[in-house]
mmCIF file of C-alpha atoms in Angstrom:
data_model
loop_
_atom_site.group_PDB
_atom_site.id
_atom_site.type_symbol
_atom_site.label_atom_id
_atom_site.label_comp_id
_atom_site.label_asym_id
_atom_site.label_seq_id
_atom_site.Cartn_x
_atom_site.Cartn_y
_atom_site.Cartn_z
ATOM 1 C CA MET A 13 96.882 104.417 169.568
ATOM 2 C CA ARG A 14 94.871 101.801 168.664
ATOM 3 C CA PRO A 15 95.564 98.298 169.568
ATOM 4 C CA GLU A 16 96.581 97.306 165.944
ATOM 5 C CA LEU A 17 99.042 99.913 165.736
ATOM 6 C CA GLU A 18 100.192 98.994 169.496
ATOM 7 C CA ARG A 19 100.847 95.429 168.278
ATOM 8 C CA LEU A 20 102.976 96.881 165.464
ATOM 9 C CA GLN A 21 105.002 98.877 168.076
ATOM 10 C CA LEU A 22 105.293 95.885 170.188
ATOM 11 C CA ILE A 23 106.717 93.620 167.317
ATOM 12 C CA GLU A 24 108.811 96.724 166.302
ATOM 13 C CA GLN A 25 110.644 97.133 169.796
ATOM 14 C CA GLN A 26 111.217 93.713 169.550
ATOM 15 C CA LEU A 27 112.983 93.291 166.249
ATOM 16 C CA LEU A 28 114.567 96.526 166.220
ATOM 17 C CA ASN A 29 116.289 96.190 169.937
ATOM 18 C CA ASN A 30 114.669 99.117 170.683
ATOM 19 C CA PRO A 31 115.433 99.672 174.639
ATOM 20 C CA ALA A 32 111.548 99.429 175.289
ATOM 21 C CA ALA A 33 111.982 95.714 174.225
ATOM 22 C CA LEU A 34 110.770 93.190 176.424
ATOM 23 C CA PRO A 35 112.963 90.947 178.241
ATOM 24 C CA ALA A 36 113.690 87.735 176.341
ATOM 25 C CA GLN A 37 111.727 85.588 178.868
ATOM 26 C CA ASP A 38 108.490 87.960 178.717
ATOM 27 C CA TRP A 39 108.487 88.025 175.059
ATOM 28 C CA ASN A 40 108.722 83.943 174.758
ATOM 29 C CA VAL A 41 105.981 84.165 177.206
ATOM 30 C CA ARG A 42 103.908 86.429 174.383
ATOM 31 C CA LEU A 43 104.776 84.257 171.911
ATOM 32 C CA LEU A 44 103.313 81.093 173.832
ATOM 33 C CA ILE A 45 100.179 82.984 174.831
ATOM 34 C CA ASP A 46 99.497 84.351 171.261
ATOM 35 C CA GLY A 47 99.593 82.088 168.575
ATOM 36 C CA GLU A 48 99.774 84.773 165.634
ATOM 37 C CA LEU A 49 102.566 86.670 167.155
ATOM 38 C CA ALA A 50 105.458 84.352 165.650
ATOM 39 C CA ALA A 51 103.975 84.921 162.210
ATOM 40 C CA ASP A 52 103.432 88.385 162.645
ATOM 41 C CA ALA A 53 106.599 89.046 163.715
ATOM 42 C CA GLN A 54 108.075 87.625 160.815
ATOM 43 C CA ALA A 55 105.873 89.351 158.011
ATOM 44 C CA GLN A 56 107.087 92.501 160.190
ATOM 45 C CA GLN A 57 110.696 91.633 159.735
ATOM 46 C CA GLN A 58 109.905 91.262 155.845
ATOM 47 C CA LEU A 59 108.556 94.374 155.912
ATOM 48 C CA TYR A 60 111.726 95.920 157.330
ATOM 49 C CA HIS A 61 113.722 94.310 154.652
ATOM 50 C CA GLY A 62 111.685 95.741 151.892
ATOM 51 C CA LEU A 63 112.129 98.959 153.229
ATOM 52 C CA ARG A 64 116.087 98.574 153.588
ATOM 53 C CA VAL A 65 115.599 97.500 149.714
ATOM 54 C CA ALA A 66 113.813 100.373 148.885
ATOM 55 C CA GLY A 67 115.817 102.752 151.003
ATOM 56 C CA ARG A 68 118.816 101.683 148.808
ATOM 57 C CA ARG A 69 117.271 102.187 145.564
ATOM 58 C CA GLN A 70 116.243 105.776 146.701
ATOM 59 C CA LEU A 71 119.866 106.446 147.962
ATOM 60 C CA ARG A 72 121.285 105.230 144.876
ATOM 61 C CA GLN A 73 118.655 107.377 142.564
ATOM 62 C CA GLU A 74 119.923 110.418 145.007
ATOM 63 C CA LEU A 75 123.291 109.667 144.046
ATOM 64 C CA ARG A 76 122.770 109.227 140.225
ATOM 65 C CA LEU A 77 121.287 113.131 140.227
ATOM 66 C CA ILE A 78 124.082 114.279 142.187
ATOM 67 C CA HIS A 79 126.523 112.773 139.434
ATOM 68 C CA GLU A 80 124.290 114.406 136.787
ATOM 69 C CA ARG A 81 124.483 117.834 138.769
ATOM 70 C CA LEU A 82 128.196 117.543 139.139
ATOM 71 C CA HIS A 83 129.645 115.810 136.280
ATOM 72 C CA ALA A 84 127.113 115.970 133.209
ATOM 73 C CA GLY A 85 127.424 120.009 133.199
ATOM 74 C CA ARG A 86 130.762 119.870 132.228
ATOM 75 C CA PHE A 87 130.463 118.903 128.579
ATOM 76 C CA ALA A 88 126.515 120.523 128.686
ATOM 77 C CA TRP A 89 128.795 123.205 126.209
ATOM 78 C CA LEU A 90 129.832 120.411 123.783
ATOM 79 C CA ARG A 91 126.112 118.542 123.543
ATOM 80 C CA ARG A 92 124.796 122.287 122.587
ATOM 81 C CA LEU A 93 127.424 122.611 119.915
ATOM 82 C CA TRP A 94 126.818 119.185 118.774
ATOM 83 C CA PRO A 95 123.510 118.224 119.645
ATOM 84 C CA GLY A 96 122.159 114.416 119.319
ATOM 85 C CA MET B 12 146.461 113.189 164.964
ATOM 86 C CA THR B 13 146.039 109.826 166.467
ATOM 87 C CA THR B 14 143.275 106.981 165.424
ATOM 88 C CA SER B 15 140.952 107.288 168.329
ATOM 89 C CA LEU B 16 141.153 111.308 168.712
ATOM 90 C CA LEU B 17 140.142 110.736 165.012
ATOM 91 C CA SER B 18 137.640 107.890 164.359
ATOM 92 C CA ALA B 19 134.859 108.745 167.194
ATOM 93 C CA PRO B 20 134.312 112.460 166.547
ATOM 94 C CA ALA B 21 135.044 112.059 162.806
ATOM 95 C CA ALA B 22 131.983 109.198 162.651
ATOM 96 C CA THR B 23 129.600 111.401 164.642
ATOM 97 C CA ALA B 24 129.894 114.221 162.733
ATOM 98 C CA LEU B 25 129.872 112.493 159.136
ATOM 99 C CA ARG B 26 126.562 111.146 160.832
ATOM 100 C CA ASP B 27 125.199 114.123 161.894
ATOM 101 C CA ALA B 28 125.896 115.836 158.569
ATOM 102 C CA LEU B 29 124.163 113.068 157.148
ATOM 103 C CA LEU B 30 121.145 113.183 159.015
ATOM 104 C CA THR B 31 120.754 117.207 158.742
ATOM 105 C CA ASP B 32 121.126 117.664 155.028
ATOM 106 C CA ARG B 33 121.786 114.485 152.884
ATOM 107 C CA GLU B 34 122.293 116.001 149.726
ATOM 108 C CA ARG B 35 124.795 118.425 151.017
ATOM 109 C CA ALA B 36 126.646 115.851 152.830
ATOM 110 C CA LEU B 37 126.658 113.466 149.894
ATOM 111 C CA THR B 38 127.496 116.198 147.360
ATOM 112 C CA ARG B 39 130.601 117.055 149.406
ATOM 113 C CA LEU B 40 132.008 113.338 149.654
ATOM 114 C CA TYR B 41 131.385 113.269 145.739
ATOM 115 C CA ARG B 42 133.170 116.143 144.832
ATOM 116 C CA ARG B 43 136.373 114.916 147.185
ATOM 117 C CA ALA B 44 136.205 111.329 146.507
ATOM 118 C CA PHE B 45 134.893 110.388 143.058
ATOM 119 C CA PRO B 46 137.460 112.173 140.915
ATOM 120 C CA LEU B 47 139.990 109.691 142.939
ATOM 121 C CA VAL B 48 137.915 106.704 142.540
ATOM 122 C CA ARG B 49 137.438 107.335 138.669
ATOM 123 C CA ARG B 50 141.218 107.367 138.039
ATOM 124 C CA TYR B 51 141.737 104.088 139.972
ATOM 125 C CA VAL B 52 138.856 102.025 138.186
ATOM 126 C CA CYS B 53 139.898 103.691 134.967
ATOM 127 C CA GLY B 54 143.573 102.942 135.373
ATOM 128 C CA HIS B 55 142.670 99.362 136.319
ATOM 129 C CA GLY B 56 140.677 97.975 133.558
ATOM 130 C CA GLY B 57 137.208 99.600 134.320
ATOM 131 C CA THR B 58 135.025 102.407 132.551
ATOM 132 C CA ALA B 59 133.736 105.429 133.666
ATOM 133 C CA GLN B 60 130.277 103.855 134.062
ATOM 134 C CA ASP B 61 132.188 101.006 136.233
ATOM 135 C CA ALA B 62 133.527 103.837 138.345
ATOM 136 C CA GLN B 63 130.036 105.497 138.920
ATOM 137 C CA ASP B 64 128.603 102.108 140.058
ATOM 138 C CA VAL B 65 131.185 101.069 142.517
ATOM 139 C CA PHE B 66 131.269 104.557 143.870
ATOM 140 C CA HIS B 67 127.762 104.404 144.487
ATOM 141 C CA ASP B 68 127.676 100.975 146.201
ATOM 142 C CA ALA B 69 130.593 102.368 148.295
ATOM 143 C CA LEU B 70 128.568 105.247 149.276
ATOM 144 C CA VAL B 71 125.296 103.442 150.153
ATOM 145 C CA VAL B 72 127.931 101.114 152.751
ATOM 146 C CA LEU B 73 129.319 104.154 154.027
ATOM 147 C CA TYR B 74 125.812 105.739 154.468
ATOM 148 C CA GLU B 75 124.265 102.433 156.524
ATOM 149 C CA GLN B 76 127.605 102.424 158.364
ATOM 150 C CA ALA B 77 127.373 105.972 159.335
ATOM 151 C CA VAL B 78 123.938 106.586 160.509
ATOM 152 C CA GLY B 79 123.554 103.104 161.975
ATOM 153 C CA GLY B 80 126.422 103.790 164.217
ATOM 154 C CA THR B 81 128.843 101.126 163.518
ATOM 155 C CA LEU B 82 131.296 103.462 161.498
ATOM 156 C CA VAL B 83 135.003 103.516 162.555
ATOM 157 C CA LEU B 84 136.785 106.308 160.984
ATOM 158 C CA THR B 85 140.630 106.009 161.098
ATOM 159 C CA ALA B 86 141.185 108.338 158.315
ATOM 160 C CA SER B 87 138.906 110.751 156.429
ATOM 161 C CA ALA B 88 135.677 110.032 155.380
ATOM 162 C CA SER B 89 136.963 110.383 151.943
ATOM 163 C CA THR B 90 140.170 108.725 152.233
ATOM 164 C CA TYR B 91 137.545 105.611 153.441
ATOM 165 C CA LEU B 92 135.325 105.638 151.185
ATOM 166 C CA VAL B 93 137.894 105.483 148.447
ATOM 167 C CA GLY B 94 138.876 102.195 150.325
ATOM 168 C CA ILE B 95 135.883 100.616 149.917
ATOM 169 C CA ALA B 96 135.618 101.468 146.239
ATOM 170 C CA ARG B 97 138.922 100.203 145.486
ATOM 171 C CA ASN B 98 137.962 96.866 147.283
ATOM 172 C CA LEU B 99 134.666 96.666 145.897
ATOM 173 C CA TRP B 100 136.493 97.206 142.374
ATOM 174 C CA HIS B 101 139.117 94.168 143.054
ATOM 175 C CA HIS B 102 135.551 92.106 144.311
ATOM 176 C CA GLU B 103 134.207 93.108 140.787
ATOM 177 C CA LEU B 104 137.251 92.041 138.871
ATOM 178 C CA ARG B 105 137.799 88.843 140.629
ATOM 179 C CA ARG B 106 133.658 88.067 139.856
ATOM 180 C CA ARG B 107 134.416 89.114 135.909
ATOM 181 C CA ASP B 108 137.599 86.830 135.960
ATOM 182 C CA ARG B 109 135.328 84.028 136.974
ATOM 183 C CA LEU B 110 132.114 84.429 135.217
ATOM 184 C CA PRO B 111 133.495 86.397 132.214
ATOM 185 C CA HIS B 112 130.029 86.367 130.371
ATOM 186 C CA GLU B 113 127.896 87.238 133.297
ATOM 187 C CA ALA B 114 127.249 91.016 133.424
ATOM 188 C CA LEU B 115 125.869 91.168 137.194
ATOM 189 C CA PRO B 116 125.242 95.075 138.194
ATOM 190 C CA ALA B 117 127.373 95.994 141.071
ATOM 191 C CA GLU B 118 123.688 97.093 142.726
ATOM 192 C CA LEU B 119 122.605 93.584 142.738
ATOM 193 C CA GLU B 120 125.988 92.323 143.719
ATOM 194 C CA LEU B 121 126.154 94.214 146.684
ATOM 195 C CA GLN B 122 122.495 93.056 147.983
ATOM 196 C CA ALA B 123 123.096 89.660 147.048
ATOM 197 C CA ALA B 124 126.011 89.462 149.205
ATOM 198 C CA GLU B 125 124.237 91.265 152.249
ATOM 199 C CA GLU B 126 120.655 89.855 152.153
ATOM 200 C CA SER B 127 120.410 86.277 152.592
ATOM 201 C CA ALA B 128 118.764 84.056 150.067
ATOM 202 C CA ASP B 129 115.599 83.427 152.803
ATOM 203 C CA THR B 130 114.996 87.495 153.056
ATOM 204 C CA ALA B 131 116.128 88.644 149.756
ATOM 205 C CA GLU B 132 112.996 87.392 147.768
ATOM 206 C CA PRO B 133 110.266 88.555 150.280
ATOM 207 C CA ALA B 134 112.082 91.964 150.402
ATOM 208 C CA PHE B 135 112.131 92.270 146.633
ATOM 209 C CA ALA B 136 108.513 91.325 146.832
ATOM 210 C CA VAL B 137 107.669 94.118 149.381
ATOM 211 C CA LEU B 138 109.527 96.846 147.144
ATOM 212 C CA ASP B 139 106.605 96.719 144.851
ATOM 213 C CA TYR B 140 104.196 97.703 147.559
ATOM 214 C CA VAL B 141 106.524 100.680 149.057
ATOM 215 C CA GLU B 142 106.567 101.795 145.513
ATOM 216 C CA ARG B 143 102.721 101.743 145.891
ATOM 217 C CA LEU B 144 102.439 103.212 149.019
ATOM 218 C CA GLY B 145 101.477 106.914 148.744
ATOM 219 C CA GLU B 146 104.460 109.718 148.550
ATOM 220 C CA LYS B 147 103.924 110.759 152.241
ATOM 221 C CA CYS B 148 103.944 107.607 153.610
ATOM 222 C CA ARG B 149 106.529 106.168 151.380
ATOM 223 C CA ASN B 150 108.530 108.922 152.645
ATOM 224 C CA VAL B 151 107.928 108.726 156.561
ATOM 225 C CA LEU B 152 108.569 104.861 156.352
ATOM 226 C CA LEU B 153 112.153 105.311 154.433
ATOM 227 C CA ALA B 154 112.893 108.214 156.533
ATOM 228 C CA PHE B 155 112.792 106.531 159.577
ATOM 229 C CA TYR B 156 113.694 102.558 158.813
ATOM 230 C CA TYR B 157 116.462 103.364 155.875
ATOM 231 C CA PHE B 158 117.892 106.791 156.537
ATOM 232 C CA GLN B 159 117.336 106.746 160.107
ATOM 233 C CA GLN B 160 115.796 110.336 160.477
ATOM 234 C CA PRO B 161 115.079 111.018 164.175
ATOM 235 C CA LEU B 162 111.209 111.556 164.569
ATOM 236 C CA THR B 163 111.152 115.051 165.547
ATOM 237 C CA GLN B 164 113.059 115.918 161.966
ATOM 238 C CA ILE B 165 110.272 113.428 160.257
ATOM 239 C CA ALA B 166 107.673 115.194 162.064
ATOM 240 C CA ALA B 167 109.202 118.840 161.065
ATOM 241 C CA ALA B 168 109.843 117.774 157.515
ATOM 242 C CA ASN B 169 106.025 115.967 157.108
ATOM 243 C CA GLY B 170 104.211 118.899 159.009
ATOM 244 C CA TYR B 171 103.325 117.028 161.761
ATOM 245 C CA ARG B 172 102.553 118.706 165.387
ATOM 246 C CA SER B 173 104.429 116.377 167.145
ATOM 247 C CA VAL B 174 106.944 113.343 167.498
ATOM 248 C CA ARG B 175 104.042 111.638 168.854
ATOM 249 C CA SER B 176 101.824 112.223 165.495
ATOM 250 C CA ALA B 177 104.643 111.266 163.478
ATOM 251 C CA THR B 178 105.121 107.804 165.640
ATOM 252 C CA VAL B 179 101.190 107.444 164.962
ATOM 253 C CA GLN B 180 101.796 108.561 161.288
ATOM 254 C CA LYS B 181 104.366 105.940 160.789
ATOM 255 C CA PHE B 182 102.840 102.818 162.554
ATOM 256 C CA LYS B 183 99.530 103.938 160.358
ATOM 257 C CA CYS B 184 101.617 103.372 157.188
ATOM 258 C CA LEU B 185 103.553 100.562 158.139
ATOM 259 C CA GLU B 186 100.044 98.881 158.777
ATOM 260 C CA ARG B 187 99.064 100.213 155.227
ATOM 261 C CA LEU B 188 101.996 98.590 153.685
ATOM 262 C CA ARG B 189 101.683 95.294 155.927
ATOM 263 C CA ASN B 190 98.401 94.767 154.752
ATOM 264 C CA SER B 191 98.514 95.301 150.938
ATOM 265 C CA VAL B 192 101.294 92.764 151.375
ATOM 266 C CA ARG B 193 99.295 90.311 153.252
ATOM 267 C CA ARG B 194 96.361 90.837 150.525
ATOM 268 C CA ALA B 195 98.796 90.060 147.689
ATOM 269 C CA PHE B 196 99.889 87.004 149.522
ATOM 270 C CA THR B 197 96.412 85.869 150.413
ATOM 271 C CA ALA B 198 95.515 86.119 146.872
ATOM 272 C CA GLU B 199 98.486 84.065 145.445
ATOM 273 C CA THR B 200 98.086 81.332 148.056
ATOM 274 C CA ILE B 201 93.984 81.517 146.733
ATOM 275 C CA GLU B 202 94.919 81.313 142.840
ATOM 276 C CA TYR B 203 97.212 78.554 143.431
#
């Protein structure tokens, strides 16, 4: 992977408590050495929050479709008789 | 059946079912539990739409707990789901008593309760850029980060030859999202 992607991976491992995450002490050393790491990690955390909101939105959309499929059909014959 | 015998395997089976075929597993839960929730909500001062809203909130909670590995089932998944929905409906009734003139969609209330003030606003800003990603990138990111599907499944569903390729693609998509958000925030900073 490109170094930029490896950096995303490194931050992800820390933020999502991946088994490959660095020990806290090593991560703290990286934060001291790399002046942009803390800001990048914060930005990446916001991406994960945004993805969670987007995921919930998609799940709700899927639930609405399931609802329509299961329940809207029950009265479809009525709507055909009395459209509008 | 004792609680200890029921809880772990039932939660694992539900998790597996949701990850393997989400639509099918959710439809099954919907068929079993929604009529009970609708009857309860409509019998306690709510409408059919209220019932649908709290039921969807309850399913979101159940989904996140199940795939996140934090779900402990002491009864069937449907019973648990009805319990969550009843609690949410009581919560909503109390809110309506306190603020009778403020209509707040249950969806927003759930999000407000779970997101802290510090993270909610940036998350909604990021949401716009998630929507603007290409369909494939959006699917890969949501499948991994929200729906928590394994990379093997994501690779197969999106035509990647290996887990490694899917991993690289996932990080490329994440980078694209980050860059879009970063560009937008930089532009905003310059404007002001």
